[in-house]
PDB file of C-alpha atoms in Angstrom:
ATOM      1  CA  MET A   1       0.213   0.117   0.028  1.00 98.00           C
ATOM      2  CA  LYS A   2       1.420   3.425  -1.103  1.00 98.00           C
ATOM      3  CA  LEU A   3       0.065   6.462   1.155  1.00 98.00           C
ATOM      4  CA  ALA A   4       0.611  10.269   0.505  1.00 98.00           C
ATOM      5  CA  THR A   5      -0.751  13.506   1.965  1.00 98.00           C
ATOM      6  CA  LEU A   6      -2.211  16.149  -0.173  1.00 98.00           C
ATOM      7  CA  ARG A   7      -2.183  19.961   0.770  1.00 97.00           C
ATOM      8  CA  ASP A   8      -5.520  21.065   2.013  1.00 96.00           C
ATOM      9  CA  GLY A   9      -4.735  24.193   3.768  1.00 95.00           C
ATOM     10  CA  SER A  10      -4.326  22.352   7.028  1.00 96.00           C
ATOM     11  CA  ARG A  11      -1.086  21.665   9.104  1.00 96.00           C
ATOM     12  CA  ASP A  12      -1.587  17.983   8.663  1.00 98.00           C
ATOM     13  CA  GLY A  13      -2.858  17.733   4.812  1.00 98.00           C
ATOM     14  CA  LYS A  14      -5.376  14.988   3.859  1.00 98.00           C
ATOM     15  CA  LEU A  15      -4.615  11.405   3.583  1.00 98.00           C
ATOM     16  CA  VAL A  16      -4.889   9.706   0.311  1.00 98.00           C
ATOM     17  CA  VAL A  17      -3.906   6.255  -1.231  1.00 98.00           C
ATOM     18  CA  VAL A  18      -1.961   6.224  -4.352  1.00 98.00           C
ATOM     19  CA  ARG A  19      -1.941   3.394  -6.918  1.00 97.00           C
ATOM     20  CA  ARG A  20       1.452   1.634  -7.453  1.00 96.00           C
ATOM     21  CA  ASP A  21       2.446   3.513 -10.380  1.00 96.00           C
ATOM     22  CA  GLY A  22       2.177   6.626  -8.584  1.00 97.00           C
ATOM     23  CA  GLN A  23      -0.150   8.329 -11.266  1.00 97.00           C
ATOM     24  CA  VAL A  24      -3.567   8.158  -9.662  1.00 98.00           C
ATOM     25  CA  HIS A  25      -4.728   8.626  -6.160  1.00 98.00           C
ATOM     26  CA  ALA A  26      -7.951   8.071  -4.101  1.00 98.00           C
ATOM     27  CA  ASP A  27      -9.180  10.452  -1.143  1.00 98.00           C
ATOM     28  CA  ALA A  28      -9.093   8.323   1.873  1.00 98.00           C
ATOM     29  CA  GLY A  29     -10.596  10.819   4.069  1.00 96.00           C
ATOM     30  CA  ALA A  30     -13.601   8.542   5.223  1.00 97.00           C
ATOM     31  CA  ILE A  31     -11.586   6.226   6.799  1.00 98.00           C
ATOM     32  CA  ALA A  32      -8.873   8.788   8.451  1.00 98.00           C
ATOM     33  CA  PRO A  33      -8.424  12.290   7.926  1.00 98.00           C
ATOM     34  CA  ASN A  34      -4.907  12.790   8.104  1.00 98.00           C
ATOM     35  CA  LEU A  35      -1.645   9.942   8.198  1.00 98.00           C
ATOM     36  CA  GLN A  36      -1.256  10.682  11.962  1.00 98.00           C
ATOM     37  CA  ALA A  37      -5.086   9.916  12.716  1.00 98.00           C
ATOM     38  CA  ALA A  38      -4.226   6.578  10.635  1.00 98.00           C
ATOM     39  CA  LEU A  39      -1.359   5.558  12.617  1.00 98.00           C
ATOM     40  CA  ASP A  40      -3.247   6.354  15.974  1.00 98.00           C
ATOM     41  CA  ASP A  41      -5.671   3.700  15.069  1.00 98.00           C
ATOM     42  CA  TRP A  42      -3.746   1.529  12.480  1.00 98.00           C
ATOM     43  CA  GLU A  43      -5.199  -1.844  13.364  1.00 97.00           C
ATOM     44  CA  ARG A  44      -8.524  -0.979  12.739  1.00 97.00           C
ATOM     45  CA  VAL A  45      -7.635   1.679   9.616  1.00 98.00           C
ATOM     46  CA  ALA A  46      -5.254  -0.394   7.912  1.00 98.00           C
ATOM     47  CA  PRO A  47      -7.638  -2.894   6.596  1.00 98.00           C
ATOM     48  CA  ALA A  48      -9.757  -0.348   5.180  1.00 98.00           C
ATOM     49  CA  LEU A  49      -7.009   1.465   3.546  1.00 98.00           C
ATOM     50  CA  GLU A  50      -5.846  -1.747   1.939  1.00 98.00           C
ATOM     51  CA  ALA A  51      -9.651  -2.414   0.812  1.00 98.00           C
ATOM     52  CA  LEU A  52      -9.321   1.165  -1.032  1.00 98.00           C
ATOM     53  CA  ALA A  53      -5.806   0.752  -2.430  1.00 98.00           C
ATOM     54  CA  ALA A  54      -6.939  -2.917  -3.735  1.00 98.00           C
ATOM     55  CA  LYS A  55     -10.236  -1.138  -5.467  1.00 98.00           C
ATOM     56  CA  LEU A  56      -7.767   1.573  -6.908  1.00 98.00           C
ATOM     57  CA  GLU A  57      -5.415  -0.892  -8.289  1.00 97.00           C
ATOM     58  CA  SER A  58      -7.936  -2.911  -9.817  1.00 97.00           C
ATOM     59  CA  GLY A  59     -10.018  -0.134 -11.496  1.00 96.00           C
ATOM     60  CA  GLU A  60     -12.944  -0.690  -9.486  1.00 97.00           C
ATOM     61  CA  ILE A  61     -12.542   3.031  -8.485  1.00 96.00           C
ATOM     62  CA  ALA A  62     -11.083   5.499 -11.118  1.00 94.00           C
ATOM     63  CA  GLY A  63      -9.403   7.838  -8.549  1.00 95.00           C
ATOM     64  CA  SER A  64      -8.043  11.315  -9.931  1.00 97.00           C
ATOM     65  CA  PRO A  65      -4.874  12.081 -11.219  1.00 98.00           C
ATOM     66  CA  LEU A  66      -1.884  12.853  -8.976  1.00 97.00           C
ATOM     67  CA  ASP A  67       0.112  16.246  -9.191  1.00 96.00           C
ATOM     68  CA  PRO A  68       3.132  15.743  -7.139  1.00 95.00           C
ATOM     69  CA  ALA A  69       3.423  19.546  -6.575  1.00 95.00           C
ATOM     70  CA  MET A  70       0.417  19.061  -4.701  1.00 97.00           C
ATOM     71  CA  LEU A  71       2.011  16.891  -1.937  1.00 98.00           C
ATOM     72  CA  GLU A  72       3.225  17.423   1.266  1.00 98.00           C
ATOM     73  CA  SER A  73       5.878  14.925   2.945  1.00 98.00           C
ATOM     74  CA  PRO A  74       3.584  12.172   4.265  1.00 98.00           C
ATOM     75  CA  LEU A  75       3.663  13.368   7.654  1.00 98.00           C
ATOM     76  CA  PRO A  76       4.235  16.938   7.421  1.00 98.00           C
ATOM     77  CA  ARG A  77       5.248  17.279  11.012  1.00 98.00           C
ATOM     78  CA  ALA A  78       5.625  14.313  13.502  1.00 98.00           C
ATOM     79  CA  TYR A  79       5.816  13.840  17.279  1.00 97.00           C
ATOM     80  CA  GLU A  80       9.691  12.794  16.875  1.00 98.00           C
ATOM     81  CA  TRP A  81      12.646  12.485  14.296  1.00 98.00           C
ATOM     82  CA  VAL A  82      14.867  10.148  15.359  1.00 98.00           C
ATOM     83  CA  ASP A  83      17.838   9.623  13.101  1.00 97.00           C
ATOM     84  CA  GLY A  84      20.733   7.001  12.964  1.00 95.00           C
ATOM     85  CA  SER A  85      23.710   6.949  11.351  1.00 92.00           C
ATOM     86  CA  ALA A  86      23.789   3.016  10.472  1.00 94.00           C
ATOM     87  CA  PHE A  87      26.399   3.021   7.355  1.00 95.00           C
ATOM     88  CA  LEU A  88      29.883   2.688   8.976  1.00 92.00           C
ATOM     89  CA  ASN A  89      31.447   4.071   5.734  1.00 90.00           C
ATOM     90  CA  HIS A  90      29.989   7.417   6.018  1.00 87.00           C
ATOM     91  CA  VAL A  91      30.787   7.726   9.755  1.00 85.00           C
ATOM     92  CA  ILE A  92      34.169   7.241   8.954  1.00 86.00           C
ATOM     93  CA  LEU A  93      34.422   9.519   6.217  1.00 84.00           C
ATOM     94  CA  VAL A  94      32.554  12.085   7.785  1.00 78.00           C
ATOM     95  CA  ARG A  95      34.416  11.862  10.988  1.00 76.00           C
ATOM     96  CA  LYS A  96      37.863  12.085   9.153  1.00 76.00           C
ATOM     97  CA  ALA A  97      36.515  15.484   7.186  1.00 69.00           C
ATOM     98  CA  ARG A  98      36.267  17.379  10.544  1.00 66.00           C
ATOM     99  CA  GLY A  99      39.616  15.810  11.929  1.00 72.00           C
ATOM    100  CA  ALA A 100      37.606  13.655  14.410  1.00 75.00           C
ATOM    101  CA  GLU A 101      38.308   9.569  14.991  1.00 78.00           C
ATOM    102  CA  PRO A 102      35.567   6.980  14.602  1.00 78.00           C
ATOM    103  CA  PRO A 103      34.378   6.184  18.147  1.00 80.00           C
ATOM    104  CA  ALA A 104      35.677   3.253  19.784  1.00 86.00           C
ATOM    105  CA  THR A 105      32.003   1.521  19.889  1.00 90.00           C
ATOM    106  CA  LEU A 106      31.815   2.187  15.771  1.00 89.00           C
ATOM    107  CA  THR A 107      30.447  -1.371  15.391  1.00 92.00           C
ATOM    108  CA  THR A 108      28.875  -2.078  18.161  1.00 94.00           C
ATOM    109  CA  ASP A 109      26.974   0.895  19.288  1.00 94.00           C
ATOM    110  CA  PRO A 110      24.703   2.968  16.879  1.00 94.00           C
ATOM    111  CA  LEU A 111      24.804   6.904  16.984  1.00 92.00           C
ATOM    112  CA  VAL A 112      21.735   8.507  17.084  1.00 95.00           C
ATOM    113  CA  TYR A 113      20.614  12.329  17.334  1.00 94.00           C
ATOM    114  CA  GLN A 114      17.407  13.549  17.450  1.00 94.00           C
ATOM    115  CA  GLY A 115      16.133  16.199  14.973  1.00 95.00           C
ATOM    116  CA  GLY A 116      13.534  18.598  14.646  1.00 96.00           C
ATOM    117  CA  SER A 117      10.279  17.430  13.615  1.00 97.00           C
ATOM    118  CA  SER A 118       7.781  20.440  14.155  1.00 97.00           C
ATOM    119  CA  ARG A 119       7.611  21.266  10.269  1.00 97.00           C
ATOM    120  CA  PHE A 120       9.043  19.171   7.531  1.00 98.00           C
ATOM    121  CA  LEU A 121       9.881  20.397   3.941  1.00 98.00           C
ATOM    122  CA  ALA A 122       7.575  18.782   1.195  1.00 98.00           C
ATOM    123  CA  PRO A 123       9.239  16.675  -1.152  1.00 98.00           C
ATOM    124  CA  ARG A 124       9.112  19.354  -3.848  1.00 98.00           C
ATOM    125  CA  ASP A 125       9.581  22.153  -1.694  1.00 98.00           C
ATOM    126  CA  PRO A 126      12.785  24.609  -2.422  1.00 98.00           C
ATOM    127  CA  ILE A 127      15.631  24.635   0.319  1.00 98.00           C
ATOM    128  CA  PRO A 128      15.946  27.965   1.672  1.00 98.00           C
ATOM    129  CA  LEU A 129      19.605  28.886   2.472  1.00 98.00           C
ATOM    130  CA  ALA A 130      20.535  32.205   4.364  1.00 98.00           C
ATOM    131  CA  ASP A 131      24.107  32.076   4.058  1.00 98.00           C
ATOM    132  CA  GLU A 132      26.229  29.769   1.222  1.00 98.00           C
ATOM    133  CA  SER A 133      29.081  29.787   3.834  1.00 98.00           C
ATOM    134  CA  TRP A 134      27.096  27.730   6.229  1.00 98.00           C
ATOM    135  CA  GLY A 135      27.926  24.732   3.903  1.00 98.00           C
ATOM    136  CA  LEU A 136      24.806  23.065   2.752  1.00 98.00           C
ATOM    137  CA  ASP A 137      24.491  19.603   1.980  1.00 98.00           C
ATOM    138  CA  PHE A 138      22.078  17.242   1.218  1.00 98.00           C
ATOM    139  CA  GLU A 139      21.901  13.590   2.775  1.00 98.00           C
ATOM    140  CA  SER A 140      19.994  10.816   1.234  1.00 98.00           C
ATOM    141  CA  GLU A 141      18.123   8.504   3.708  1.00 98.00           C
ATOM    142  CA  VAL A 142      15.771   5.553   4.058  1.00 98.00           C
ATOM    143  CA  ALA A 143      13.563   5.816   7.154  1.00 98.00           C
ATOM    144  CA  VAL A 144      10.593   3.944   8.703  1.00 98.00           C
ATOM    145  CA  VAL A 145       7.343   5.183  10.342  1.00 98.00           C
ATOM    146  CA  LEU A 146       6.467   3.347  13.968  1.00 98.00           C
ATOM    147  CA  GLY A 147       3.352   2.517  15.609  1.00 98.00           C
ATOM    148  CA  ASP A 148       3.208   2.785  19.444  1.00 98.00           C
ATOM    149  CA  VAL A 149       6.712   1.231  20.871  1.00 98.00           C
ATOM    150  CA  PRO A 150       7.195   0.194  24.426  1.00 98.00           C
ATOM    151  CA  GLN A 151      10.443   0.813  26.296  1.00 98.00           C
ATOM    152  CA  GLY A 152      12.624  -2.031  26.228  1.00 98.00           C
ATOM    153  CA  VAL A 153      11.735  -3.559  22.725  1.00 98.00           C
ATOM    154  CA  LYS A 154      14.274  -5.914  21.535  1.00 98.00           C
ATOM    155  CA  ALA A 155      15.566  -6.260  17.859  1.00 98.00           C
ATOM    156  CA  GLU A 156      13.962  -9.591  17.031  1.00 98.00           C
ATOM    157  CA  ASP A 157      10.501  -8.282  18.053  1.00 98.00           C
ATOM    158  CA  ALA A 158      11.012  -4.582  16.325  1.00 98.00           C
ATOM    159  CA  GLY A 159       9.418  -5.762  13.059  1.00 97.00           C
ATOM    160  CA  ARG A 160       6.090  -5.563  14.321  1.00 97.00           C
ATOM    161  CA  TYR A 161       6.286  -1.909  15.343  1.00 98.00           C
ATOM    162  CA  VAL A 162       7.435  -0.956  11.535  1.00 98.00           C
ATOM    163  CA  ARG A 163       4.191   0.404   9.630  1.00 98.00           C
ATOM    164  CA  LEU A 164       5.673   2.319   6.843  1.00 98.00           C
ATOM    165  CA  LEU A 165       8.947   3.121   5.153  1.00 98.00           C
ATOM    166  CA  LEU A 166      10.055   6.294   3.359  1.00 98.00           C
ATOM    167  CA  LEU A 167      13.035   8.059   2.093  1.00 98.00           C
ATOM    168  CA  ALA A 168      14.478  11.364   3.381  1.00 98.00           C
ATOM    169  CA  ASN A 169      16.786  14.157   2.475  1.00 98.00           C
ATOM    170  CA  ASP A 170      18.176  15.200   6.206  1.00 98.00           C
ATOM    171  CA  VAL A 171      19.516  18.533   4.800  1.00 98.00           C
ATOM    172  CA  THR A 172      22.561  19.527   6.874  1.00 97.00           C
ATOM    173  CA  LEU A 173      24.926  22.604   7.184  1.00 98.00           C
ATOM    174  CA  ARG A 174      28.153  21.313   7.332  1.00 95.00           C
ATOM    175  CA  ASN A 175      30.341  24.218   8.355  1.00 96.00           C
ATOM    176  CA  LEU A 176      27.935  24.904  11.448  1.00 97.00           C
ATOM    177  CA  ILE A 177      28.451  21.344  12.947  1.00 93.00           C
ATOM    178  CA  PRO A 178      31.933  21.849  14.178  1.00 91.00           C
ATOM    179  CA  ASN A 179      31.339  25.001  16.504  1.00 94.00           C
ATOM    180  CA  GLU A 180      28.199  23.011  17.836  1.00 95.00           C
ATOM    181  CA  LEU A 181      29.601  19.616  18.429  1.00 90.00           C
ATOM    182  CA  ALA A 182      32.803  21.412  20.449  1.00 92.00           C
ATOM    183  CA  LYS A 183      30.106  22.724  23.152  1.00 94.00           C
ATOM    184  CA  GLY A 184      29.315  18.861  23.950  1.00 91.00           C
ATOM    185  CA  PHE A 185      25.596  19.388  23.430  1.00 92.00           C
ATOM    186  CA  GLY A 186      24.884  18.160  20.095  1.00 88.00           C
ATOM    187  CA  PHE A 187      23.385  19.235  16.531  1.00 92.00           C
ATOM    188  CA  PHE A 188      20.745  21.907  16.402  1.00 95.00           C
ATOM    189  CA  GLN A 189      21.237  24.895  14.175  1.00 96.00           C
ATOM    190  CA  SER A 190      23.336  22.529  11.546  1.00 97.00           C
ATOM    191  CA  LYS A 191      20.054  20.747  11.148  1.00 97.00           C
ATOM    192  CA  PRO A 192      17.332  22.362   9.418  1.00 97.00           C
ATOM    193  CA  ALA A 193      14.400  21.017   8.388  1.00 98.00           C
ATOM    194  CA  THR A 194      14.269  17.197   6.657  1.00 98.00           C
ATOM    195  CA  ALA A 195      12.275  16.591   3.665  1.00 98.00           C
ATOM    196  CA  PHE A 196      10.638  13.421   2.919  1.00 98.00           C
ATOM    197  CA  SER A 197       9.623  11.026  -0.218  1.00 98.00           C
ATOM    198  CA  PRO A 198       5.805  11.955  -1.525  1.00 98.00           C
ATOM    199  CA  PHE A 199       5.198   8.394  -0.609  1.00 98.00           C
ATOM    200  CA  ALA A 200       5.164   6.140   2.676  1.00 98.00           C
ATOM    201  CA  ILE A 201       4.527   2.495   1.764  1.00 98.00           C
ATOM    202  CA  THR A 202       3.875  -0.463   3.742  1.00 98.00           C
ATOM    203  CA  PRO A 203       6.753  -3.134   4.128  1.00 98.00           C
ATOM    204  CA  ASP A 204       5.278  -5.571   1.875  1.00 97.00           C
ATOM    205  CA  GLU A 205       5.417  -3.395  -0.989  1.00 97.00           C
ATOM    206  CA  LEU A 206       9.222  -4.046  -0.933  1.00 97.00           C
ATOM    207  CA  GLY A 207       8.740  -7.653  -1.497  1.00 96.00           C
ATOM    208  CA  ASP A 208      11.655  -9.572  -1.104  1.00 97.00           C
ATOM    209  CA  ALA A 209      13.681  -6.357  -0.805  1.00 98.00           C
ATOM    210  CA  TRP A 210      12.424  -5.700   2.911  1.00 98.00           C
ATOM    211  CA  LYS A 211      14.498  -8.172   4.843  1.00 97.00           C
ATOM    212  CA  ASP A 212      16.397  -8.197   8.240  1.00 96.00           C
ATOM    213  CA  GLY A 213      15.306  -4.946   8.863  1.00 98.00           C
ATOM    214  CA  ARG A 214      17.157  -3.377   5.944  1.00 98.00           C
ATOM    215  CA  VAL A 215      15.867  -2.406   2.357  1.00 98.00           C
ATOM    216  CA  HIS A 216      18.007  -4.377  -0.202  1.00 98.00           C
ATOM    217  CA  LEU A 217      17.770  -1.925  -3.204  1.00 98.00           C
ATOM    218  CA  PRO A 218      19.721   0.983  -4.326  1.00 98.00           C
ATOM    219  CA  LEU A 219      19.163   4.524  -3.354  1.00 98.00           C
ATOM    220  CA  HIS A 220      19.892   6.777  -6.559  1.00 98.00           C
ATOM    221  CA  THR A 221      20.809  10.544  -5.920  1.00 98.00           C
ATOM    222  CA  ASN A 222      20.937  13.191  -8.790  1.00 98.00           C
ATOM    223  CA  TYR A 223      23.021  16.155  -8.091  1.00 98.00           C
ATOM    224  CA  ASN A 224      22.426  19.026 -10.642  1.00 98.00           C
ATOM    225  CA  GLY A 225      21.160  16.404 -13.116  1.00 98.00           C
ATOM    226  CA  ALA A 226      23.914  14.191 -12.913  1.00 98.00           C
ATOM    227  CA  LEU A 227      23.946  10.561 -10.945  1.00 98.00           C
ATOM    228  CA  ALA A 228      25.725  11.391  -7.884  1.00 98.00           C
ATOM    229  CA  GLY A 229      25.544   7.796  -6.481  1.00 98.00           C
ATOM    230  CA  ASP A 230      23.222   4.473  -6.130  1.00 98.00           C
ATOM    231  CA  PRO A 231      24.642   2.874  -3.389  1.00 98.00           C
ATOM    232  CA  ASP A 232      22.886  -0.461  -1.912  1.00 98.00           C
ATOM    233  CA  ALA A 233      21.038   0.438   1.001  1.00 98.00           C
ATOM    234  CA  ALA A 234      21.269  -3.392   2.126  1.00 98.00           C
ATOM    235  CA  GLU A 235      25.101  -2.371   3.201  1.00 97.00           C
ATOM    236  CA  MET A 236      23.339  -0.963   6.528  1.00 97.00           C
ATOM    237  CA  HIS A 237      25.757  -2.104   9.611  1.00 96.00           C
ATOM    238  CA  PHE A 238      22.929  -1.640  12.437  1.00 97.00           C
ATOM    239  CA  SER A 239      19.208  -2.638  10.776  1.00 98.00           C
ATOM    240  CA  PHE A 240      16.138  -0.769  11.628  1.00 98.00           C
ATOM    241  CA  PHE A 241      15.339  -3.367  14.052  1.00 98.00           C
ATOM    242  CA  GLN A 242      18.736  -2.880  15.771  1.00 98.00           C
ATOM    243  CA  LEU A 243      18.421   0.914  15.682  1.00 98.00           C
ATOM    244  CA  LEU A 244      14.961   0.505  17.298  1.00 98.00           C
ATOM    245  CA  GLU A 245      16.154  -1.724  19.981  1.00 98.00           C
ATOM    246  CA  HIS A 246      18.843   1.124  21.037  1.00 98.00           C
ATOM    247  CA  VAL A 247      16.598   3.954  20.969  1.00 98.00           C
ATOM    248  CA  ALA A 248      13.871   2.635  22.982  1.00 98.00           C
ATOM    249  CA  LYS A 249      16.334   1.095  25.809  1.00 98.00           C
ATOM    250  CA  THR A 250      15.102   4.081  28.031  1.00 98.00           C
ATOM    251  CA  ARG A 251      11.823   5.262  26.383  1.00 97.00           C
ATOM    252  CA  SER A 252       8.771   4.336  24.737  1.00 98.00           C
ATOM    253  CA  TYR A 253       7.383   6.305  21.478  1.00 98.00           C
ATOM    254  CA  THR A 254       4.350   7.103  20.116  1.00 98.00           C
ATOM    255  CA  ALA A 255       2.790   6.266  16.842  1.00 98.00           C
ATOM    256  CA  GLY A 256       4.110   8.396  13.760  1.00 98.00           C
ATOM    257  CA  THR A 257       7.642   8.674  15.039  1.00 98.00           C
ATOM    258  CA  ILE A 258      10.398   8.602  12.275  1.00 98.00           C
ATOM    259  CA  LEU A 259      13.275   6.418  12.504  1.00 98.00           C
ATOM    260  CA  GLY A 260      16.165   7.273  10.124  1.00 98.00           C
ATOM    261  CA  SER A 261      18.900   5.028   8.558  1.00 98.00           C
ATOM    262  CA  GLY A 262      21.604   7.710   8.291  1.00 96.00           C
ATOM    263  CA  THR A 263      23.044   8.741   5.153  1.00 96.00           C
ATOM    264  CA  VAL A 264      23.040   5.576   2.850  1.00 97.00           C
ATOM    265  CA  SER A 265      26.716   4.893   1.803  1.00 96.00           C
ATOM    266  CA  ASN A 266      28.855   2.025   0.543  1.00 96.00           C
ATOM    267  CA  ALA A 267      32.681   1.306   1.195  1.00 94.00           C
ATOM    268  CA  ASP A 268      33.054   0.647  -2.851  1.00 96.00           C
ATOM    269  CA  ARG A 269      33.417   4.264  -3.990  1.00 93.00           C
ATOM    270  CA  ALA A 270      32.096   3.116  -7.703  1.00 96.00           C
ATOM    271  CA  ARG A 271      28.611   3.291  -6.060  1.00 97.00           C
ATOM    272  CA  GLY A 272      29.108   7.135  -5.533  1.00 97.00           C
ATOM    273  CA  ILE A 273      27.696   9.246  -2.920  1.00 97.00           C
ATOM    274  CA  SER A 274      24.741  10.311  -0.799  1.00 98.00           C
ATOM    275  CA  CYS A 275      26.017  13.411   0.412  1.00 97.00           C
ATOM    276  CA  LEU A 276      28.621  16.123  -0.904  1.00 97.00           C
ATOM    277  CA  ALA A 277      30.852  15.589   2.406  1.00 93.00           C
ATOM    278  CA  GLU A 278      31.774  11.902   1.520  1.00 93.00           C
ATOM    279  CA  ARG A 279      32.782  13.091  -2.164  1.00 94.00           C
ATOM    280  CA  ARG A 280      34.924  16.111  -0.190  1.00 93.00           C
ATOM    281  CA  MET A 281      36.645  13.540   2.014  1.00 90.00           C
ATOM    282  CA  ILE A 282      37.381  11.019  -0.681  1.00 90.00           C
ATOM    283  CA  GLU A 283      38.822  14.121  -2.565  1.00 91.00           C
ATOM    284  CA  THR A 284      40.580  15.188   0.410  1.00 87.00           C
ATOM    285  CA  ILE A 285      42.546  11.435   0.521  1.00 82.00           C
ATOM    286  CA  GLU A 286      43.120  11.059  -2.952  1.00 85.00           C
ATOM    287  CA  GLN A 287      44.027  14.749  -3.821  1.00 89.00           C
ATOM    288  CA  GLY A 288      44.977  16.314  -0.446  1.00 86.00           C
ATOM    289  CA  LYS A 289      42.155  18.584  -0.383  1.00 90.00           C
ATOM    290  CA  PRO A 290      38.301  18.546  -0.827  1.00 93.00           C
ATOM    291  CA  ILE A 291      37.440  20.406  -4.509  1.00 96.00           C
ATOM    292  CA  THR A 292      33.786  19.833  -4.710  1.00 97.00           C
ATOM    293  CA  PRO A 293      31.990  22.802  -2.970  1.00 98.00           C
ATOM    294  CA  PHE A 294      29.005  22.244  -0.846  1.00 98.00           C
ATOM    295  CA  MET A 295      25.511  23.361  -2.319  1.00 98.00           C
ATOM    296  CA  LYS A 296      24.828  26.954  -3.934  1.00 98.00           C
ATOM    297  CA  ILE A 297      21.848  28.965  -4.769  1.00 98.00           C
ATOM    298  CA  GLY A 298      20.444  27.154  -7.530  1.00 98.00           C
ATOM    299  CA  ASP A 299      21.814  23.780  -6.989  1.00 98.00           C
ATOM    300  CA  THR A 300      19.049  20.903  -7.436  1.00 98.00           C
ATOM    301  CA  VAL A 301      18.847  17.622  -5.773  1.00 98.00           C
ATOM    302  CA  GLU A 302      16.750  14.373  -6.576  1.00 98.00           C
ATOM    303  CA  ILE A 303      16.351  11.558  -4.520  1.00 98.00           C
ATOM    304  CA  GLU A 304      14.486   8.195  -5.224  1.00 98.00           C
ATOM    305  CA  MET A 305      14.333   4.545  -5.020  1.00 98.00           C
ATOM    306  CA  ARG A 306      13.257   1.831  -7.937  1.00 98.00           C
ATOM    307  CA  ASP A 307      12.456  -1.697  -7.557  1.00 96.00           C
ATOM    308  CA  ALA A 308      14.062  -4.775  -9.815  1.00 92.00           C
ATOM    309  CA  GLU A 309      10.988  -3.846 -12.169  1.00 94.00           C
ATOM    310  CA  GLY A 310      12.008  -0.234 -12.102  1.00 95.00           C
ATOM    311  CA  ARG A 311       9.020   1.396 -10.360  1.00 95.00           C
ATOM    312  CA  ASN A 312       9.641   4.096  -8.157  1.00 98.00           C
ATOM    313  CA  LEU A 313       8.707   3.053  -5.078  1.00 98.00           C
ATOM    314  CA  PHE A 314       8.536   6.278  -3.018  1.00 98.00           C
ATOM    315  CA  GLY A 315       8.178   8.784  -5.597  1.00 98.00           C
ATOM    316  CA  THR A 316      10.922  11.595  -6.172  1.00 98.00           C
ATOM    317  CA  ILE A 317      12.375  14.225  -3.640  1.00 98.00           C
ATOM    318  CA  ALA A 318      12.951  17.025  -5.855  1.00 98.00           C
ATOM    319  CA  GLN A 319      14.250  19.932  -4.501  1.00 98.00           C
ATOM    320  CA  LYS A 320      16.135  23.301  -5.395  1.00 98.00           C
ATOM    321  CA  VAL A 321      18.351  25.518  -3.192  1.00 98.00           C
ATOM    322  CA  VAL A 322      16.835  29.136  -3.016  1.00 98.00           C
ATOM    323  CA  ALA A 323      17.942  32.376  -1.297  1.00 98.00           C
ATOM    324  CA  LEU A 324      16.181  32.875   1.985  1.00 94.00           C
TER     325      LEU A 324
END
């Protein structure tokens, strides 16, 4: 099942079901007014949404043409946005970029931060930038939307709490990070609003590509019209199930919490990059200094994931940098 949120003038938008080809949608307002409401009552609501999706797919109902420009992120705001850094190649490269060693617990203890979630960017919203010297970067990620999660859940039981999957552009202001982290209190100004993919999908939509709490498909990022990278999301060291066990150690989570994978990254450099910081670090290693600048006004980024048949599973995050 593929779900989306139409702009309707409200904070949380209007929930719609989308045909698998992403071209047509059906109003789901009679079932749940918005995605958060659906997640709050998932056991009752999900079967009705599935039935509506089946009717749309079979042609029993015609639906309406879908205009991607009218879509919000599936959750325009969320109770929590918790982002991991589960791809170790990314951790190693980005730590080197700012002169820091990877933590001693790199392979055993996940890195996690809590992002702002009061307002997300829509998948086609521009990225506002007040100062190019701040070092704007995109970060292409996979994420899951959770149901109600009890404290202390274990990885082997975590799958039951994953409701939906989606993609993210976890925008970062790289040049603001060092001074923030030097305070010993984490990211804040360096992490502006994140954008999410047009569609959130149920795990069954991925078929065999969803296993062991990982998505076994490449994540494509185009930067200024050229392929920047297509790393395989399966190279996730900590699975979503392991990340969920980690973050639930000391607290529970409410339905609608989003949990991110961190920037998708592969050790094989031929697979390219999902953020400019990695490219700059590779340039430093190979050429002695970074060559690629961070994003400028007018730059564009597109993020999407296709299955083995070429279907665009989540729709495309397509953003342009604009002056604030």
